[in-house]
Amino acid sequence: MFNILVADDQPNIRRLYEYTLEKNGYRPFTAANGEEALEVLGSQHIDLVILDVMMPGLDGYGCLKAIRDSGSDIPVLIITAKDSSEDLRRSFMLGTDDYMVKPVDEIEMLLRIKALLRRAKISEEQRITVGGTELIYDSFSVVKNGVETVLPRKEFQILFKLLSFPEKTFTRQNLMEEFWAMDSDSEARTVDVHINRLRERFRDNDDFSIVTVRGLGYKAVKNPEAL
């Protein structure tokens, strides 16, 4: 059973999330502000944090910064009423893994939690196997039929991300925000360049392909025989 910490200053929100999580097999812990959240994190094993932004005392931004400054890579899902692009940008710059705007759909929230926990497990294992292809994060290498190819860091990270979530579409902006600093001079077409390089490198790999989703971005598709 996964332990999930809900930090929100509104008691009704905490109760709703607590009920939803318990009903779906999770063990919830709650906190009314950032200070309480950090206390729980210091005393309990927590697998994922749901974090509100607007809380008294230490707010969600301060709590998130403290979590990341401590070296923790625990998955964090921000759920907030703040919906501006600046709020989104600041949250991802501080290290959140996902972001939802209130009011949230409970089913979508549960799906995102499941995806974040799955990604955390993949990241912890640092390896993905797709058919006869293995991605090894520690060395940024891809092994196929005993042949190892070491990729440039960002190419590997993009490929690892796509294959961590097969069939999920990532926009160019998604990938820019995760792998390039928001204040860098890189442009969205930089993502296209890296995708094209990956396609060229793995054009003969029959375990997966990288598909363009017109008007949106890219996704990885596994060969059914490689599942």
Short mmCIF file of N, CA and C in Angstrom, two decimals, residues 37-207:
data_model
loop_
_atom_site.label_atom_id
_atom_site.label_comp_id
_atom_site.label_asym_id
_atom_site.label_seq_id
_atom_site.Cartn_x
_atom_site.Cartn_y
_atom_site.Cartn_z
N ALA A 37 3.51 19.47 6.70
CA ALA A 37 3.87 18.50 5.67
C ALA A 37 5.31 18.03 5.85
N LEU A 38 6.21 18.95 6.12
CA LEU A 38 7.61 18.58 6.30
C LEU A 38 7.80 17.73 7.55
N GLU A 39 7.00 17.99 8.59
CA GLU A 39 7.06 17.16 9.80
C GLU A 39 6.65 15.73 9.49
N VAL A 40 5.57 15.59 8.72
CA VAL A 40 5.12 14.24 8.35
C VAL A 40 6.19 13.54 7.52
N LEU A 41 6.78 14.27 6.57
CA LEU A 41 7.82 13.68 5.72
C LEU A 41 9.02 13.25 6.54
N GLY A 42 9.26 13.96 7.64
CA GLY A 42 10.39 13.62 8.49
C GLY A 42 10.15 12.45 9.41
N SER A 43 8.88 12.06 9.56
CA SER A 43 8.56 11.00 10.52
C SER A 43 7.91 9.77 9.90
N GLN A 44 7.47 9.87 8.64
CA GLN A 44 6.78 8.77 7.98
C GLN A 44 7.40 8.50 6.61
N HIS A 45 7.28 7.25 6.17
CA HIS A 45 7.65 6.96 4.78
C HIS A 45 6.49 7.38 3.90
N ILE A 46 6.73 8.34 3.03
CA ILE A 46 5.70 8.83 2.12
C ILE A 46 6.14 8.55 0.68
N ASP A 47 5.21 8.05 -0.12
CA ASP A 47 5.54 7.70 -1.51
C ASP A 47 5.21 8.80 -2.49
N LEU A 48 4.28 9.69 -2.13
CA LEU A 48 3.87 10.77 -3.04
C LEU A 48 3.23 11.88 -2.21
N VAL A 49 3.44 13.14 -2.65
CA VAL A 49 2.86 14.29 -1.97
C VAL A 49 1.90 15.01 -2.89
N ILE A 50 0.68 15.27 -2.38
CA ILE A 50 -0.26 16.16 -3.04
C ILE A 50 -0.18 17.49 -2.31
N LEU A 51 0.13 18.54 -3.03
CA LEU A 51 0.51 19.80 -2.38
C LEU A 51 -0.31 20.96 -2.92
N ASP A 52 -1.00 21.66 -2.01
CA ASP A 52 -1.66 22.91 -2.37
C ASP A 52 -0.62 24.03 -2.34
N VAL A 53 -0.88 25.11 -3.07
CA VAL A 53 0.06 26.23 -3.08
C VAL A 53 -0.28 27.25 -2.00
N MET A 54 -1.53 27.69 -1.97
CA MET A 54 -1.91 28.78 -1.05
C MET A 54 -2.27 28.23 0.32
N MET A 55 -1.26 28.20 1.21
CA MET A 55 -1.45 27.74 2.59
C MET A 55 -0.80 28.74 3.52
N PRO A 56 -1.33 28.90 4.74
CA PRO A 56 -0.74 29.84 5.70
C PRO A 56 0.62 29.34 6.17
N GLY A 57 1.43 30.28 6.63
CA GLY A 57 2.77 29.88 7.07
C GLY A 57 3.62 29.53 5.87
N LEU A 58 4.19 28.35 5.89
CA LEU A 58 4.99 27.89 4.76
C LEU A 58 4.04 27.42 3.66
N ASP A 59 4.04 28.11 2.53
CA ASP A 59 3.11 27.76 1.47
C ASP A 59 3.65 26.59 0.63
N GLY A 60 2.90 26.24 -0.40
CA GLY A 60 3.29 25.09 -1.21
C GLY A 60 4.62 25.27 -1.91
N TYR A 61 4.88 26.49 -2.39
CA TYR A 61 6.17 26.74 -3.05
C TYR A 61 7.33 26.53 -2.08
N GLY A 62 7.17 27.06 -0.86
CA GLY A 62 8.24 26.91 0.13
C GLY A 62 8.43 25.47 0.53
N CYS A 63 7.32 24.75 0.65
CA CYS A 63 7.41 23.33 1.01
C CYS A 63 8.08 22.53 -0.10
N LEU A 64 7.70 22.80 -1.33
CA LEU A 64 8.30 22.09 -2.47
C LEU A 64 9.79 22.37 -2.55
N LYS A 65 10.17 23.63 -2.36
CA LYS A 65 11.59 23.99 -2.40
C LYS A 65 12.36 23.25 -1.31
N ALA A 66 11.78 23.18 -0.11
CA ALA A 66 12.45 22.49 1.00
C ALA A 66 12.61 21.00 0.69
N ILE A 67 11.60 20.41 0.08
CA ILE A 67 11.67 18.99 -0.28
C ILE A 67 12.81 18.76 -1.27
N ARG A 68 12.87 19.58 -2.31
CA ARG A 68 13.91 19.39 -3.33
C ARG A 68 15.29 19.77 -2.82
N ASP A 69 15.36 20.81 -1.97
CA ASP A 69 16.66 21.20 -1.41
C ASP A 69 17.24 20.11 -0.52
N SER A 70 16.36 19.27 0.04
CA SER A 70 16.82 18.19 0.90
C SER A 70 17.40 17.03 0.09
N GLY A 71 17.24 17.11 -1.23
CA GLY A 71 17.74 16.04 -2.10
C GLY A 71 16.71 14.98 -2.41
N SER A 72 15.49 15.14 -1.90
CA SER A 72 14.45 14.14 -2.14
C SER A 72 13.88 14.28 -3.55
N ASP A 73 13.66 13.13 -4.19
CA ASP A 73 13.02 13.14 -5.51
C ASP A 73 11.63 12.51 -5.42
N ILE A 74 11.01 12.55 -4.24
CA ILE A 74 9.66 12.02 -4.06
C ILE A 74 8.72 12.68 -5.06
N PRO A 75 7.81 11.94 -5.68
CA PRO A 75 6.86 12.55 -6.62
C PRO A 75 5.97 13.56 -5.92
N VAL A 76 5.79 14.73 -6.55
CA VAL A 76 4.93 15.78 -6.01
C VAL A 76 3.89 16.17 -7.07
N LEU A 77 2.64 16.16 -6.66
CA LEU A 77 1.54 16.60 -7.52
C LEU A 77 0.95 17.86 -6.89
N ILE A 78 1.10 18.98 -7.56
CA ILE A 78 0.49 20.22 -7.07
C ILE A 78 -0.95 20.29 -7.56
N ILE A 79 -1.87 20.52 -6.62
CA ILE A 79 -3.28 20.75 -6.95
C ILE A 79 -3.67 22.08 -6.34
N THR A 80 -3.97 23.06 -7.17
CA THR A 80 -4.14 24.42 -6.69
C THR A 80 -5.20 25.16 -7.50
N ALA A 81 -5.71 26.24 -6.93
CA ALA A 81 -6.64 27.10 -7.66
C ALA A 81 -5.89 28.10 -8.54
N LYS A 82 -4.58 28.19 -8.37
CA LYS A 82 -3.77 29.13 -9.15
C LYS A 82 -3.54 28.54 -10.54
N ASP A 83 -4.01 29.25 -11.56
CA ASP A 83 -4.01 28.66 -12.89
C ASP A 83 -3.28 29.48 -13.95
N SER A 84 -2.46 30.45 -13.53
CA SER A 84 -1.74 31.26 -14.52
C SER A 84 -0.52 30.50 -15.03
N SER A 85 -0.04 30.91 -16.20
CA SER A 85 1.14 30.27 -16.77
C SER A 85 2.36 30.51 -15.88
N GLU A 86 2.40 31.64 -15.17
CA GLU A 86 3.51 31.92 -14.26
C GLU A 86 3.51 30.95 -13.08
N ASP A 87 2.31 30.65 -12.56
CA ASP A 87 2.22 29.68 -11.46
C ASP A 87 2.69 28.31 -11.93
N LEU A 88 2.28 27.93 -13.14
CA LEU A 88 2.70 26.65 -13.70
C LEU A 88 4.20 26.61 -13.87
N ARG A 89 4.74 27.68 -14.44
CA ARG A 89 6.18 27.75 -14.67
C ARG A 89 6.95 27.66 -13.36
N ARG A 90 6.53 28.44 -12.36
CA ARG A 90 7.23 28.44 -11.07
C ARG A 90 7.20 27.07 -10.42
N SER A 91 6.05 26.41 -10.50
CA SER A 91 5.92 25.09 -9.88
C SER A 91 6.88 24.09 -10.49
N PHE A 92 6.97 24.08 -11.83
CA PHE A 92 7.87 23.12 -12.48
C PHE A 92 9.33 23.51 -12.28
N MET A 93 9.61 24.80 -12.22
CA MET A 93 10.98 25.22 -11.95
C MET A 93 11.44 24.78 -10.56
N LEU A 94 10.50 24.77 -9.60
CA LEU A 94 10.84 24.35 -8.24
C LEU A 94 10.91 22.84 -8.10
N GLY A 95 10.37 22.11 -9.09
CA GLY A 95 10.55 20.67 -9.07
C GLY A 95 9.31 19.82 -8.93
N THR A 96 8.11 20.40 -9.18
CA THR A 96 6.94 19.54 -9.13
C THR A 96 6.95 18.56 -10.30
N ASP A 97 6.29 17.43 -10.12
CA ASP A 97 6.23 16.42 -11.18
C ASP A 97 4.97 16.54 -12.02
N ASP A 98 3.92 17.13 -11.44
CA ASP A 98 2.67 17.30 -12.18
C ASP A 98 1.89 18.43 -11.53
N TYR A 99 0.87 18.91 -12.25
CA TYR A 99 0.16 20.12 -11.82
C TYR A 99 -1.29 20.02 -12.26
N MET A 100 -2.22 20.22 -11.33
CA MET A 100 -3.64 20.22 -11.65
C MET A 100 -4.28 21.47 -11.05
N VAL A 101 -5.34 21.95 -11.70
CA VAL A 101 -6.04 23.14 -11.24
C VAL A 101 -7.39 22.73 -10.64
N LYS A 102 -7.66 23.26 -9.45
CA LYS A 102 -8.94 23.00 -8.79
C LYS A 102 -10.07 23.68 -9.55
N PRO A 103 -11.28 23.11 -9.49
CA PRO A 103 -11.62 21.80 -8.91
C PRO A 103 -11.14 20.67 -9.82
N VAL A 104 -10.72 19.57 -9.22
CA VAL A 104 -10.16 18.48 -10.01
C VAL A 104 -11.16 17.34 -10.14
N ASP A 105 -11.03 16.61 -11.22
CA ASP A 105 -11.80 15.39 -11.41
C ASP A 105 -11.09 14.28 -10.64
N GLU A 106 -11.80 13.59 -9.78
CA GLU A 106 -11.18 12.58 -8.92
C GLU A 106 -10.55 11.46 -9.73
N ILE A 107 -11.21 11.06 -10.80
CA ILE A 107 -10.68 9.97 -11.62
C ILE A 107 -9.36 10.40 -12.27
N GLU A 108 -9.33 11.63 -12.80
CA GLU A 108 -8.09 12.12 -13.39
C GLU A 108 -6.99 12.21 -12.35
N MET A 109 -7.33 12.68 -11.15
CA MET A 109 -6.33 12.76 -10.08
C MET A 109 -5.74 11.39 -9.78
N LEU A 110 -6.60 10.38 -9.69
CA LEU A 110 -6.13 9.03 -9.40
C LEU A 110 -5.25 8.48 -10.52
N LEU A 111 -5.61 8.79 -11.76
CA LEU A 111 -4.80 8.34 -12.90
C LEU A 111 -3.43 9.00 -12.87
N ARG A 112 -3.39 10.27 -12.52
CA ARG A 112 -2.10 10.96 -12.46
C ARG A 112 -1.25 10.43 -11.31
N ILE A 113 -1.88 10.15 -10.18
CA ILE A 113 -1.15 9.56 -9.06
C ILE A 113 -0.54 8.23 -9.46
N LYS A 114 -1.35 7.41 -10.12
CA LYS A 114 -0.85 6.10 -10.56
C LYS A 114 0.32 6.24 -11.51
N ALA A 115 0.23 7.20 -12.43
CA ALA A 115 1.32 7.41 -13.39
C ALA A 115 2.58 7.90 -12.69
N LEU A 116 2.44 8.81 -11.74
CA LEU A 116 3.60 9.32 -11.02
C LEU A 116 4.27 8.24 -10.19
N LEU A 117 3.49 7.39 -9.55
CA LEU A 117 4.06 6.29 -8.77
C LEU A 117 4.77 5.30 -9.68
N ARG A 118 4.18 5.05 -10.85
CA ARG A 118 4.83 4.14 -11.80
C ARG A 118 6.14 4.72 -12.29
N ARG A 119 6.14 6.01 -12.60
CA ARG A 119 7.36 6.65 -13.07
C ARG A 119 8.43 6.64 -11.98
N ALA A 120 8.01 6.86 -10.73
CA ALA A 120 8.98 6.85 -9.63
C ALA A 120 9.64 5.48 -9.51
N LYS A 121 8.85 4.43 -9.72
CA LYS A 121 9.41 3.07 -9.65
C LYS A 121 10.39 2.84 -10.79
N ILE A 122 10.02 3.31 -11.98
CA ILE A 122 10.92 3.17 -13.13
C ILE A 122 12.20 3.95 -12.88
N SER A 123 12.06 5.18 -12.36
CA SER A 123 13.23 6.00 -12.10
C SER A 123 14.12 5.36 -11.04
N GLU A 124 13.49 4.74 -10.03
CA GLU A 124 14.25 4.08 -8.97
C GLU A 124 15.03 2.90 -9.53
N GLU A 125 14.40 2.16 -10.42
CA GLU A 125 15.08 1.01 -11.01
C GLU A 125 16.12 1.45 -12.02
N GLN A 126 15.92 2.64 -12.63
CA GLN A 126 16.88 3.20 -13.57
C GLN A 126 17.04 2.38 -14.85
N ARG A 127 16.09 1.50 -15.14
CA ARG A 127 16.16 0.69 -16.35
C ARG A 127 14.77 0.51 -16.93
N ILE A 128 14.69 0.46 -18.25
CA ILE A 128 13.46 0.11 -18.94
C ILE A 128 13.81 -0.94 -19.99
N THR A 129 13.01 -1.98 -20.07
CA THR A 129 13.21 -3.00 -21.09
C THR A 129 12.00 -3.03 -22.01
N VAL A 130 12.26 -2.91 -23.30
CA VAL A 130 11.22 -2.97 -24.32
C VAL A 130 11.64 -4.03 -25.34
N GLY A 131 11.01 -5.20 -25.24
CA GLY A 131 11.42 -6.30 -26.12
C GLY A 131 12.88 -6.64 -25.89
N GLY A 132 13.67 -6.53 -26.94
CA GLY A 132 15.10 -6.83 -26.84
C GLY A 132 15.95 -5.59 -26.61
N THR A 133 15.31 -4.48 -26.29
CA THR A 133 16.03 -3.22 -26.06
C THR A 133 15.97 -2.85 -24.59
N GLU A 134 17.12 -2.48 -24.03
CA GLU A 134 17.19 -2.07 -22.63
C GLU A 134 17.81 -0.68 -22.54
N LEU A 135 17.14 0.21 -21.80
CA LEU A 135 17.66 1.54 -21.52
C LEU A 135 18.21 1.56 -20.11
N ILE A 136 19.47 2.01 -19.96
CA ILE A 136 20.15 2.03 -18.67
C ILE A 136 20.47 3.48 -18.32
N TYR A 137 19.75 4.02 -17.34
CA TYR A 137 19.84 5.46 -17.07
C TYR A 137 21.22 5.86 -16.56
N ASP A 138 21.82 5.03 -15.71
CA ASP A 138 23.09 5.42 -15.09
C ASP A 138 24.16 5.76 -16.12
N SER A 139 24.14 5.06 -17.26
CA SER A 139 25.17 5.27 -18.27
C SER A 139 24.66 5.94 -19.54
N PHE A 140 23.36 6.31 -19.55
CA PHE A 140 22.73 6.90 -20.74
C PHE A 140 22.91 6.00 -21.96
N SER A 141 22.80 4.70 -21.71
CA SER A 141 23.06 3.76 -22.80
C SER A 141 21.84 2.94 -23.16
N VAL A 142 21.81 2.51 -24.41
CA VAL A 142 20.76 1.65 -24.92
C VAL A 142 21.43 0.39 -25.45
N VAL A 143 20.95 -0.77 -24.98
CA VAL A 143 21.54 -2.05 -25.38
C VAL A 143 20.52 -2.83 -26.20
N LYS A 144 20.94 -3.26 -27.38
CA LYS A 144 20.07 -4.04 -28.27
C LYS A 144 20.91 -5.17 -28.86
N ASN A 145 20.47 -6.41 -28.62
CA ASN A 145 21.18 -7.59 -29.13
C ASN A 145 22.65 -7.57 -28.74
N GLY A 146 22.92 -7.14 -27.50
CA GLY A 146 24.28 -7.15 -27.00
C GLY A 146 25.13 -5.97 -27.42
N VAL A 147 24.57 -5.09 -28.26
CA VAL A 147 25.32 -3.92 -28.73
C VAL A 147 24.88 -2.70 -27.92
N GLU A 148 25.84 -2.04 -27.30
CA GLU A 148 25.54 -0.88 -26.45
C GLU A 148 25.80 0.42 -27.20
N THR A 149 24.84 1.32 -27.14
CA THR A 149 24.98 2.66 -27.73
C THR A 149 24.81 3.69 -26.63
N VAL A 150 25.82 4.51 -26.43
CA VAL A 150 25.74 5.57 -25.43
C VAL A 150 25.23 6.84 -26.11
N LEU A 151 24.15 7.40 -25.57
CA LEU A 151 23.52 8.57 -26.17
C LEU A 151 23.93 9.85 -25.46
N PRO A 152 23.88 10.98 -26.16
CA PRO A 152 23.99 12.27 -25.48
C PRO A 152 22.89 12.36 -24.42
N ARG A 153 23.19 13.06 -23.35
CA ARG A 153 22.31 13.09 -22.18
C ARG A 153 20.85 13.42 -22.53
N LYS A 154 20.62 14.51 -23.23
CA LYS A 154 19.24 14.93 -23.47
C LYS A 154 18.52 13.97 -24.41
N GLU A 155 19.22 13.43 -25.40
CA GLU A 155 18.58 12.43 -26.26
C GLU A 155 18.12 11.24 -25.44
N PHE A 156 19.00 10.78 -24.54
CA PHE A 156 18.62 9.64 -23.72
C PHE A 156 17.45 9.98 -22.82
N GLN A 157 17.48 11.15 -22.19
CA GLN A 157 16.41 11.52 -21.26
C GLN A 157 15.06 11.61 -21.97
N ILE A 158 15.06 12.15 -23.18
CA ILE A 158 13.80 12.23 -23.94
C ILE A 158 13.30 10.83 -24.27
N LEU A 159 14.19 9.96 -24.74
CA LEU A 159 13.78 8.60 -25.09
C LEU A 159 13.29 7.85 -23.85
N PHE A 160 13.99 8.00 -22.73
CA PHE A 160 13.60 7.34 -21.48
C PHE A 160 12.21 7.82 -21.04
N LYS A 161 11.99 9.12 -21.18
CA LYS A 161 10.69 9.69 -20.80
C LYS A 161 9.57 9.11 -21.67
N LEU A 162 9.77 9.11 -22.96
CA LEU A 162 8.74 8.62 -23.88
C LEU A 162 8.43 7.15 -23.65
N LEU A 163 9.48 6.35 -23.44
CA LEU A 163 9.26 4.92 -23.24
C LEU A 163 8.77 4.58 -21.83
N SER A 164 8.91 5.53 -20.90
CA SER A 164 8.34 5.33 -19.56
C SER A 164 6.83 5.40 -19.61
N PHE A 165 6.32 6.15 -20.59
CA PHE A 165 4.87 6.34 -20.73
C PHE A 165 4.45 6.07 -22.17
N PRO A 166 4.56 4.81 -22.61
CA PRO A 166 4.19 4.51 -24.00
C PRO A 166 2.75 4.90 -24.30
N GLU A 167 2.54 5.42 -25.50
CA GLU A 167 1.23 5.87 -25.99
C GLU A 167 0.79 7.20 -25.39
N LYS A 168 1.57 7.78 -24.47
CA LYS A 168 1.22 9.09 -23.91
C LYS A 168 1.88 10.17 -24.76
N THR A 169 1.11 11.16 -25.16
CA THR A 169 1.64 12.25 -25.98
C THR A 169 2.24 13.33 -25.10
N PHE A 170 3.47 13.73 -25.44
CA PHE A 170 4.13 14.84 -24.76
C PHE A 170 4.30 15.98 -25.76
N THR A 171 3.87 17.17 -25.38
CA THR A 171 4.04 18.32 -26.25
C THR A 171 5.51 18.75 -26.24
N ARG A 172 5.88 19.53 -27.23
CA ARG A 172 7.23 20.08 -27.24
C ARG A 172 7.48 20.88 -25.97
N GLN A 173 6.44 21.62 -25.53
CA GLN A 173 6.59 22.43 -24.33
C GLN A 173 6.80 21.56 -23.09
N ASN A 174 6.10 20.42 -23.01
CA ASN A 174 6.32 19.48 -21.91
C ASN A 174 7.80 19.11 -21.82
N LEU A 175 8.36 18.74 -22.96
CA LEU A 175 9.75 18.26 -22.99
C LEU A 175 10.73 19.40 -22.75
N MET A 176 10.41 20.60 -23.28
CA MET A 176 11.27 21.75 -23.03
C MET A 176 11.33 22.06 -21.54
N GLU A 177 10.16 22.05 -20.88
CA GLU A 177 10.11 22.41 -19.46
C GLU A 177 10.87 21.41 -18.61
N GLU A 178 10.87 20.15 -19.03
CA GLU A 178 11.53 19.12 -18.20
C GLU A 178 13.03 19.05 -18.43
N PHE A 179 13.47 19.23 -19.68
CA PHE A 179 14.88 18.95 -19.99
C PHE A 179 15.72 20.16 -20.36
N TRP A 180 15.07 21.31 -20.50
CA TRP A 180 15.80 22.54 -20.73
C TRP A 180 15.32 23.58 -19.74
N ALA A 181 16.21 24.41 -19.26
CA ALA A 181 15.80 25.46 -18.33
C ALA A 181 14.83 26.40 -19.02
N MET A 182 13.80 26.83 -18.29
CA MET A 182 12.79 27.70 -18.87
C MET A 182 13.37 29.02 -19.35
N ASP A 183 14.48 29.46 -18.74
CA ASP A 183 15.05 30.74 -19.14
C ASP A 183 16.20 30.57 -20.13
N SER A 184 16.33 29.37 -20.69
CA SER A 184 17.40 29.15 -21.66
C SER A 184 17.01 29.75 -23.00
N ASP A 185 17.99 29.81 -23.91
CA ASP A 185 17.74 30.35 -25.24
C ASP A 185 17.23 29.28 -26.20
N SER A 186 17.09 28.07 -25.73
CA SER A 186 16.62 26.98 -26.59
C SER A 186 15.17 27.23 -26.99
N GLU A 187 14.83 26.79 -28.18
CA GLU A 187 13.48 26.95 -28.69
C GLU A 187 12.84 25.58 -28.86
N ALA A 188 11.53 25.60 -29.09
CA ALA A 188 10.79 24.35 -29.21
C ALA A 188 11.34 23.47 -30.33
N ARG A 189 11.87 24.09 -31.39
CA ARG A 189 12.37 23.27 -32.50
C ARG A 189 13.59 22.44 -32.08
N THR A 190 14.23 22.84 -30.96
CA THR A 190 15.34 22.04 -30.43
C THR A 190 14.86 20.62 -30.13
N VAL A 191 13.62 20.51 -29.63
CA VAL A 191 13.05 19.19 -29.35
C VAL A 191 12.95 18.40 -30.64
N ASP A 192 12.49 19.04 -31.72
CA ASP A 192 12.36 18.35 -33.00
C ASP A 192 13.70 17.80 -33.48
N VAL A 193 14.76 18.59 -33.27
CA VAL A 193 16.10 18.15 -33.68
C VAL A 193 16.49 16.88 -32.93
N HIS A 194 16.24 16.86 -31.62
CA HIS A 194 16.59 15.68 -30.82
C HIS A 194 15.73 14.48 -31.20
N ILE A 195 14.46 14.70 -31.47
CA ILE A 195 13.59 13.60 -31.89
C ILE A 195 14.08 13.03 -33.21
N ASN A 196 14.45 13.89 -34.14
CA ASN A 196 14.92 13.40 -35.44
C ASN A 196 16.21 12.60 -35.31
N ARG A 197 17.08 13.02 -34.40
CA ARG A 197 18.32 12.26 -34.16
C ARG A 197 18.00 10.88 -33.59
N LEU A 198 17.04 10.83 -32.66
CA LEU A 198 16.65 9.54 -32.09
C LEU A 198 16.06 8.63 -33.15
N ARG A 199 15.21 9.19 -33.99
CA ARG A 199 14.62 8.37 -35.06
C ARG A 199 15.69 7.81 -35.98
N GLU A 200 16.69 8.63 -36.29
CA GLU A 200 17.76 8.18 -37.17
C GLU A 200 18.58 7.07 -36.50
N ARG A 201 18.87 7.25 -35.21
CA ARG A 201 19.66 6.25 -34.49
C ARG A 201 18.95 4.90 -34.43
N PHE A 202 17.63 4.94 -34.24
CA PHE A 202 16.89 3.71 -33.98
C PHE A 202 15.92 3.35 -35.12
N ARG A 203 16.27 3.78 -36.32
CA ARG A 203 15.38 3.51 -37.46
C ARG A 203 15.25 2.02 -37.74
N ASP A 204 16.25 1.23 -37.35
CA ASP A 204 16.19 -0.21 -37.60
C ASP A 204 15.75 -1.00 -36.37
N ASN A 205 15.40 -0.29 -35.29
CA ASN A 205 14.96 -0.97 -34.07
C ASN A 205 13.49 -1.32 -34.20
N ASP A 206 13.18 -2.60 -34.10
CA ASP A 206 11.80 -3.05 -34.30
C ASP A 206 11.03 -3.18 -32.98
N ASP A 207 11.61 -2.70 -31.87
CA ASP A 207 10.92 -2.79 -30.57
C ASP A 207 10.03 -1.59 -30.29
#
